[in-house]
Short mmCIF file of C-alpha atoms in Angstrom, two decimals:
data_model
loop_
_atom_site.label_atom_id
_atom_site.label_comp_id
_atom_site.label_asym_id
_atom_site.label_seq_id
_atom_site.Cartn_x
_atom_site.Cartn_y
_atom_site.Cartn_z
CA MET A 19 29.03 -26.10 -51.68
CA THR A 20 28.52 -28.81 -49.31
CA GLU A 21 25.49 -29.13 -46.96
CA THR A 22 27.39 -28.04 -43.90
CA GLN A 23 28.64 -24.95 -45.66
CA ARG A 24 25.41 -24.05 -46.80
CA ASP A 25 24.04 -24.39 -43.10
CA LEU A 26 26.88 -21.98 -41.78
CA LEU A 27 26.40 -19.58 -44.52
CA SER A 28 22.51 -19.75 -43.76
CA ALA A 29 23.03 -19.49 -40.01
CA GLY A 30 25.39 -16.27 -40.54
CA PHE A 31 22.83 -14.69 -42.69
CA SER A 32 20.16 -14.98 -40.14
CA LEU A 33 22.32 -13.67 -37.37
CA THR A 34 23.24 -10.91 -39.63
CA VAL A 35 19.70 -9.85 -40.07
CA ILE A 36 19.03 -10.32 -36.48
CA ALA A 37 21.82 -8.14 -35.49
CA LEU A 38 20.92 -5.59 -38.11
CA ALA A 39 17.35 -5.28 -36.92
CA ALA A 40 18.54 -4.82 -33.33
CA PHE A 41 20.80 -2.10 -34.36
CA VAL A 42 18.00 -0.33 -36.07
CA MET A 43 15.53 -0.82 -33.30
CA GLN A 44 17.77 -0.23 -30.40
CA ARG A 45 16.07 3.19 -29.66
CA PHE A 46 12.77 1.60 -29.30
CA PHE A 47 13.73 -1.57 -26.97
CA LEU A 48 12.57 0.29 -23.93
CA PRO A 49 9.14 1.08 -25.29
CA LEU A 50 8.59 -2.46 -26.45
CA ILE A 51 9.67 -4.07 -23.29
CA TRP A 52 7.16 -1.86 -21.12
CA ALA A 53 4.40 -2.56 -23.69
CA GLY A 54 5.07 -6.38 -23.54
CA ILE A 55 5.12 -6.27 -19.75
CA LEU A 56 2.03 -4.31 -19.47
CA CYS A 57 0.25 -6.56 -22.22
CA VAL A 58 1.17 -9.90 -20.32
CA ALA A 59 0.06 -8.41 -17.12
CA THR A 60 -3.28 -7.28 -18.27
CA TRP A 61 -4.04 -10.27 -20.84
CA PRO A 62 -6.55 -11.79 -18.93
CA LEU A 63 -8.42 -8.41 -18.61
CA TYR A 64 -8.37 -8.13 -22.22
CA ARG A 65 -9.86 -11.47 -22.87
CA ARG A 66 -12.64 -10.83 -20.62
CA MET A 67 -13.19 -7.33 -22.34
CA ARG A 68 -13.14 -9.11 -25.90
CA ARG A 69 -15.70 -11.58 -25.00
CA ALA A 70 -17.82 -8.86 -23.36
CA LEU A 71 -17.78 -6.85 -26.59
CA GLY A 72 -18.75 -9.80 -28.64
CA ASN A 73 -15.13 -10.87 -29.60
CA ARG A 74 -14.46 -7.35 -31.37
CA ALA A 75 -10.59 -7.59 -30.84
CA LEU A 76 -9.90 -4.21 -32.37
CA LEU A 77 -12.37 -2.50 -30.28
CA ALA A 78 -11.24 -4.25 -27.04
CA ALA A 79 -7.81 -3.41 -27.83
CA LEU A 80 -8.37 0.22 -28.49
CA LEU A 81 -10.50 0.61 -25.12
CA LEU A 82 -8.19 -1.32 -22.89
CA THR A 83 -5.11 0.64 -24.10
CA LEU A 84 -7.06 3.92 -23.59
CA ILE A 85 -7.96 2.65 -19.99
CA CYS A 86 -4.41 1.81 -19.30
CA ALA A 87 -3.15 5.06 -20.67
CA CYS A 88 -5.53 6.96 -18.46
CA VAL A 89 -4.36 5.02 -15.42
CA PHE A 90 -0.88 6.29 -16.16
CA ILE A 91 -1.62 9.56 -17.64
CA VAL A 92 -3.83 11.11 -14.97
CA PRO A 93 -1.60 10.80 -12.17
CA VAL A 94 1.33 12.03 -14.39
CA LEU A 95 -0.76 15.01 -15.63
CA LEU A 96 -1.63 16.13 -11.97
CA GLY A 97 2.03 15.59 -11.00
CA VAL A 98 3.37 17.61 -13.89
CA THR A 99 0.73 20.36 -13.31
CA GLN A 100 1.80 20.74 -9.61
CA ALA A 101 5.51 20.48 -10.49
CA ALA A 102 5.34 23.01 -13.49
CA ARG A 103 3.80 25.61 -10.68
CA GLN A 104 6.78 25.12 -8.44
CA ALA A 105 9.42 24.62 -10.98
CA PRO A 106 10.54 28.04 -11.71
CA GLU A 107 10.48 28.84 -7.91
CA MET A 108 12.64 25.56 -7.42
CA ALA A 109 15.05 26.27 -10.24
CA ASN A 110 15.71 29.88 -8.66
CA PHE A 111 16.11 28.45 -5.39
CA ILE A 112 18.73 25.82 -6.75
CA VAL A 113 20.70 28.50 -8.64
CA THR A 114 20.60 30.84 -5.78
CA ALA A 115 21.94 28.35 -3.27
CA ASN A 116 24.51 27.39 -5.76
CA THR A 117 25.74 31.06 -6.20
CA ASP A 118 25.59 32.30 -2.66
CA GLY A 119 25.72 29.06 -0.74
CA LEU A 120 22.95 27.48 1.24
CA ALA A 121 23.04 27.81 5.08
CA VAL A 122 23.16 25.13 7.55
CA PRO A 123 19.52 24.08 8.91
CA ALA A 124 18.94 24.96 12.43
CA PHE A 125 18.15 21.22 13.16
CA VAL A 126 21.25 19.73 11.94
CA PRO A 127 23.56 20.23 14.94
CA TYR A 128 20.83 18.52 16.84
CA ILE A 129 20.82 15.37 15.08
CA PRO A 130 22.01 12.47 17.58
CA PHE A 131 25.64 11.27 16.98
CA ALA A 132 26.39 12.75 13.60
CA GLY A 133 25.17 16.52 13.90
CA GLY A 134 28.24 17.91 14.21
CA ALA A 135 30.08 15.96 11.58
CA ILE A 136 26.95 16.87 9.13
CA ARG A 137 27.40 20.42 10.29
CA ASP A 138 31.12 20.68 9.58
CA TRP A 139 30.55 18.88 6.24
CA TRP A 140 27.78 21.32 5.16
CA THR A 141 29.69 24.41 6.16
CA ALA A 142 32.65 23.23 4.23
CA THR A 143 30.69 22.39 1.21
CA LEU A 144 26.98 23.40 0.52
CA SER A 145 27.49 26.70 2.69
CA GLN A 146 30.20 27.96 0.03
CA PRO A 147 29.42 29.79 -3.02
CA HIS A 148 29.31 27.26 -6.06
CA GLY A 149 29.25 24.48 -3.41
CA LEU A 150 26.59 22.61 -5.29
CA SER A 151 28.51 22.76 -8.63
CA HIS A 152 31.42 21.37 -6.84
CA LEU A 153 29.38 18.51 -5.15
CA PHE A 154 27.69 17.44 -8.50
CA SER A 155 30.61 18.48 -10.78
CA GLY A 156 30.31 14.99 -12.43
CA SER A 157 26.49 15.62 -13.34
CA GLY A 158 26.68 18.72 -15.18
CA VAL A 159 25.12 20.98 -12.25
CA GLY A 160 28.08 23.30 -12.63
CA GLY A 161 26.88 24.02 -16.36
CA PHE A 162 23.71 25.49 -15.16
CA HIS A 163 23.94 29.36 -15.07
CA SER A 164 20.36 30.21 -14.85
CA ALA A 165 17.04 28.94 -13.99
CA ARG A 166 15.94 29.06 -17.87
CA ASP A 167 19.01 26.59 -18.45
CA MET A 168 17.57 24.07 -15.80
CA LEU A 169 14.34 24.38 -17.17
CA LYS A 170 15.43 23.77 -20.88
CA ILE A 171 17.49 20.61 -19.73
CA LEU A 172 14.49 19.22 -17.71
CA GLY A 173 12.02 19.86 -20.58
CA THR A 174 14.32 17.80 -23.17
CA GLY A 175 14.31 15.12 -20.73
CA VAL A 176 10.41 15.03 -20.14
CA PHE A 177 9.92 15.33 -23.94
CA HIS A 178 11.99 12.11 -24.47
CA ARG A 179 9.96 10.24 -21.85
CA LEU A 180 6.82 11.35 -23.36
CA VAL A 181 7.90 10.13 -26.77
CA ASP A 182 8.77 6.59 -25.18
CA PHE A 183 5.39 6.81 -23.25
CA ALA A 184 3.55 7.14 -26.39
CA LEU A 185 5.40 4.59 -28.23
CA ALA A 186 4.72 2.10 -25.63
CA PHE A 187 1.11 2.58 -25.53
CA LEU A 188 1.19 2.23 -29.42
CA CYS A 189 2.84 -1.09 -29.14
CA LEU A 190 0.52 -2.26 -26.32
CA PHE A 191 -2.37 -1.54 -28.70
CA PHE A 192 -1.02 -3.78 -31.46
CA PHE A 193 0.37 -6.54 -28.87
CA TYR A 194 -3.39 -6.73 -27.78
CA LYS A 195 -4.80 -6.83 -31.27
CA ASP A 196 -2.25 -9.36 -32.81
CA GLY A 197 -1.31 -11.01 -29.53
CA GLU A 198 -2.67 -14.53 -30.11
CA ALA A 199 -1.02 -14.71 -33.52
CA LEU A 200 2.14 -13.45 -32.05
CA THR A 201 1.99 -16.15 -29.32
CA ARG A 202 1.38 -18.90 -31.98
CA GLN A 203 4.56 -17.55 -33.95
CA ILE A 204 6.76 -17.40 -30.83
CA ASP A 205 5.45 -21.18 -29.66
CA ALA A 206 6.33 -22.26 -33.25
CA ILE A 207 9.94 -20.68 -33.07
CA GLY A 208 10.50 -22.14 -29.57
CA SER A 209 9.23 -25.53 -30.28
CA HIS A 210 11.16 -25.63 -33.54
CA CYS A 211 14.37 -24.48 -31.70
CA PHE A 212 13.81 -26.85 -28.55
CA SER A 213 11.67 -29.84 -27.98
CA GLN A 214 7.98 -29.03 -27.46
CA ARG A 215 7.88 -30.22 -24.16
CA ARG A 216 10.78 -28.23 -22.91
CA TRP A 217 9.56 -25.14 -24.56
CA ALA A 218 6.08 -25.35 -22.77
CA ARG A 219 7.58 -25.97 -19.44
CA TYR A 220 9.26 -22.55 -19.65
CA ALA A 221 6.87 -20.58 -21.79
CA GLN A 222 4.16 -21.21 -19.07
CA LYS A 223 6.43 -19.61 -16.41
CA VAL A 224 6.98 -16.34 -17.95
CA PRO A 225 3.52 -14.86 -17.98
CA THR A 226 3.11 -16.10 -14.47
CA ALA A 227 6.17 -14.21 -13.27
CA ILE A 228 5.28 -11.07 -14.84
CA ARG A 229 1.68 -10.84 -13.60
CA ALA A 230 2.91 -11.87 -10.07
CA THR A 231 5.74 -9.22 -10.05
CA VAL A 232 3.20 -6.64 -11.28
CA ASN A 233 0.79 -7.38 -8.55
CA GLY A 234 3.54 -7.67 -5.84
CA LEU A 235 5.47 -4.51 -6.91
CA VAL A 236 3.11 -2.12 -8.43
CA LEU A 237 -0.09 -2.87 -6.36
CA VAL A 238 1.56 -3.31 -3.28
CA GLY A 239 3.45 -0.07 -3.87
CA LEU A 240 0.43 1.84 -4.88
CA ALA A 241 -1.20 0.45 -1.62
CA GLU A 242 1.74 1.68 0.58
CA GLY A 243 1.41 5.20 -0.95
CA LEU A 244 -2.22 5.34 -0.06
CA LEU A 245 -1.53 4.23 3.56
CA ILE A 246 1.32 6.71 4.04
CA GLY A 247 -0.34 9.27 2.21
CA VAL A 248 -3.30 9.30 5.05
CA ALA A 249 -0.50 9.89 7.60
CA TYR A 250 0.58 12.87 5.31
CA ALA A 251 -2.93 14.34 5.42
CA PHE A 252 -3.12 14.01 9.29
CA ALA A 253 0.30 15.53 9.66
CA GLY A 254 -0.54 18.52 7.84
CA LEU A 255 2.05 18.09 5.02
CA PRO A 256 1.81 20.59 1.94
CA SER A 257 0.12 18.84 -0.92
CA PRO A 258 -0.48 15.37 0.71
CA ALA A 259 -1.95 13.79 -2.55
CA LEU A 260 1.29 14.80 -4.44
CA TRP A 261 3.35 13.22 -1.81
CA ALA A 262 1.24 10.36 -1.48
CA ALA A 263 1.59 9.55 -5.29
CA GLY A 264 5.31 10.13 -5.30
CA THR A 265 5.47 7.66 -2.37
CA GLY A 266 3.34 5.16 -4.07
CA VAL A 267 5.75 5.47 -7.29
CA LEU A 268 8.83 5.22 -5.21
CA ALA A 269 7.44 2.31 -3.14
CA ILE A 270 7.50 0.09 -6.31
CA ILE A 271 11.23 0.38 -6.17
CA PRO A 272 12.96 -1.58 -3.29
CA PHE A 273 13.94 1.06 -0.62
CA GLY A 274 12.31 3.59 -2.34
CA ALA A 275 9.51 4.37 0.08
CA PRO A 276 11.92 5.39 2.77
CA LEU A 277 13.35 8.05 0.95
CA ALA A 278 9.85 9.31 0.34
CA PHE A 279 8.30 9.43 3.81
CA LEU A 280 11.84 10.50 5.24
CA SER A 281 11.98 13.41 3.08
CA ALA A 282 8.24 14.40 4.23
CA ALA A 283 9.41 13.87 7.76
CA ALA A 284 12.29 16.29 7.07
CA LEU A 285 10.15 18.95 5.69
CA LEU A 286 7.78 18.63 8.49
CA VAL A 287 10.85 19.07 10.79
CA LEU A 288 11.99 22.19 8.93
CA ASN A 289 8.28 23.47 9.33
CA GLY A 290 8.67 22.87 13.02
CA SER A 291 6.18 19.98 13.49
CA VAL A 292 8.45 17.39 14.98
CA PRO A 293 5.88 15.25 16.42
CA ALA A 294 4.00 14.92 13.10
CA ALA A 295 7.49 14.08 11.41
CA ILE A 296 8.10 11.29 14.16
CA ALA A 297 4.55 10.18 13.63
CA VAL A 298 4.79 9.93 9.83
CA THR A 299 8.27 8.28 10.25
CA VAL A 300 7.05 5.37 12.55
CA TRP A 301 3.81 4.70 10.47
CA GLY A 302 5.75 4.73 7.35
CA THR A 303 8.24 2.12 8.73
CA ILE A 304 5.44 -0.26 10.05
CA VAL A 305 3.67 -0.01 6.70
CA LEU A 306 7.09 -0.70 4.78
CA PHE A 307 7.87 -3.52 7.13
CA MET A 308 4.59 -5.25 6.71
CA ALA A 309 4.44 -4.89 2.93
CA ASP A 310 8.15 -5.80 2.27
CA HIS A 311 8.38 -8.56 4.60
CA PHE A 312 5.01 -10.28 4.40
CA VAL A 313 2.89 -9.24 1.48
CA ARG A 314 5.09 -8.75 -1.27
CA PRO A 315 7.07 -11.79 -1.12
CA GLY A 316 4.13 -13.96 -0.54
CA MET A 317 2.41 -12.75 -3.76
CA ILE A 318 5.41 -13.07 -5.82
CA GLY A 319 6.99 -16.20 -4.29
CA ASN A 320 3.68 -18.09 -4.01
CA ALA A 321 2.73 -17.48 -7.54
CA THR A 322 5.99 -18.19 -9.04
CA GLN A 323 7.14 -20.92 -6.36
CA LEU A 324 10.23 -18.96 -6.00
CA PRO A 325 12.25 -18.97 -2.75
CA PHE A 326 12.48 -15.64 -0.94
CA LEU A 327 16.04 -15.06 -1.67
CA ALA A 328 15.59 -15.74 -5.40
CA VAL A 329 12.67 -13.00 -5.39
CA LEU A 330 14.87 -10.64 -3.43
CA PHE A 331 17.82 -11.05 -5.68
CA GLY A 332 15.74 -10.99 -8.78
CA ILE A 333 14.02 -7.64 -8.01
CA LEU A 334 17.32 -6.03 -6.51
CA GLY A 335 19.68 -7.21 -9.29
CA GLY A 336 17.18 -6.18 -11.88
CA VAL A 337 17.19 -2.89 -10.69
CA GLU A 338 21.02 -2.74 -10.57
CA THR A 339 21.69 -3.77 -13.89
CA LEU A 340 18.55 -2.75 -16.09
CA GLY A 341 16.99 0.05 -14.20
CA LEU A 342 13.35 0.47 -13.52
CA VAL A 343 12.48 -2.37 -16.00
CA GLY A 344 14.64 -4.73 -14.34
CA LEU A 345 12.10 -4.78 -11.59
CA PHE A 346 9.77 -7.14 -13.82
CA ILE A 347 12.55 -8.58 -15.82
CA GLY A 348 14.91 -9.72 -12.93
CA PRO A 349 12.11 -12.15 -11.26
CA VAL A 350 11.32 -13.50 -14.59
CA VAL A 351 15.00 -14.38 -15.19
CA MET A 352 15.00 -15.99 -11.74
CA VAL A 353 11.80 -18.02 -12.48
CA LEU A 354 13.77 -19.34 -15.79
CA PHE A 355 16.88 -20.16 -13.73
CA VAL A 356 15.02 -22.06 -11.12
CA THR A 357 13.01 -23.98 -13.63
CA LEU A 358 16.36 -24.78 -15.35
CA TRP A 359 17.48 -25.90 -11.88
CA TYR A 360 14.85 -27.99 -11.29
CA GLU A 361 14.90 -29.45 -14.79
CA ALA A 362 18.46 -30.53 -14.35
CA ASN A 363 17.30 -32.88 -11.48
CA LEU A 364 14.79 -34.76 -13.88
CA PHE A 365 15.22 -37.54 -16.32
CA ASP A 366 13.96 -37.18 -19.86
CA ASP A 367 10.71 -39.05 -18.69
CA GLY A 368 10.17 -36.31 -15.80
CA THR A 369 10.96 -38.36 -13.10
CA PRO A 370 13.43 -37.19 -10.25
CA ALA A 371 17.22 -37.73 -11.22
CA SER A 372 18.30 -38.29 -7.49
CA PRO A 373 18.50 -42.03 -6.68
CA ALA A 374 15.59 -43.14 -4.60
CA VAL A 375 16.59 -44.11 -1.04
CA PRO A 376 15.58 -47.92 -0.48
CA LYS A 377 13.32 -48.38 2.51
CA ARG A 378 14.55 -49.47 5.94
CA VAL A 379 13.92 -53.22 6.50
CA GLU A 380 12.48 -53.95 9.73
CA GLN A 381 14.18 -56.83 11.56
#
């Protein structure tokens, strides 16, 4: 067997092993990705905590994992508790509306420009018996026969999400504990496959992009939820804390915050509080405009040195193709692409590849 044949066989064996490992672990990719994103975003905090605990890595990893879990678990438990109280009533409402039809709300005909069209569409679809089943025929709503069936489907989905949630934090603990060794192994593989200088150029960009995206999306989104939640409280919206939490979560996703505060405004209109609904809409629009046009692009773009369009396309394209996790992967991909773009304009010694423009000689 020649050396070339041996190399091809070795490469084929390696690719087969990688493919088999990916096939076996495909169910756990999402928890691994979430754990990796959270680990990179909070790694500086872990290092400070480890130093404060006398370099006891195991204790620091366990403590920070529990803190991160509590940050996510406590709001989720509050939301689940509130939702569980209202779930049977909501399920019965949906089943009754599907069986008997849903009457047109009184305010619909008064909507400017489109009130008549919306009323006619509502009458032809939702007001008819089993109108919801026909409207959502592609999503399985037509198969719901009782509130028990709806709760069963919902409970199954929640259980799978809880399993992913637990696996993500289990992986997070081990990422903290063995993060430095894992980083050295990844650097060794990257330096072996690419040049050490080129690998270092790209490896430094990824953590910066993840941390900037987390700060720009998560922290700004939660701040939006808090500020708009103040308007909910003053407007007299039922369960303003729950609405504020939902707004904060949706604000992480581009164009998610308007869905939250416009729904809250619609609920206020149904309750007869039209001035409060207008105030919530105006305040929510102001907060959203300031956050999405000034705060968020500045936090992400300045840290990653990305143009505004690259940040925007990275976030929107990531959500479109990968779902919620694409919020964080999309900007990372754009950072790598922009780094490659700039790298193409450099010689091997790092000097610009574009020819120098000669200075104009004064006559």
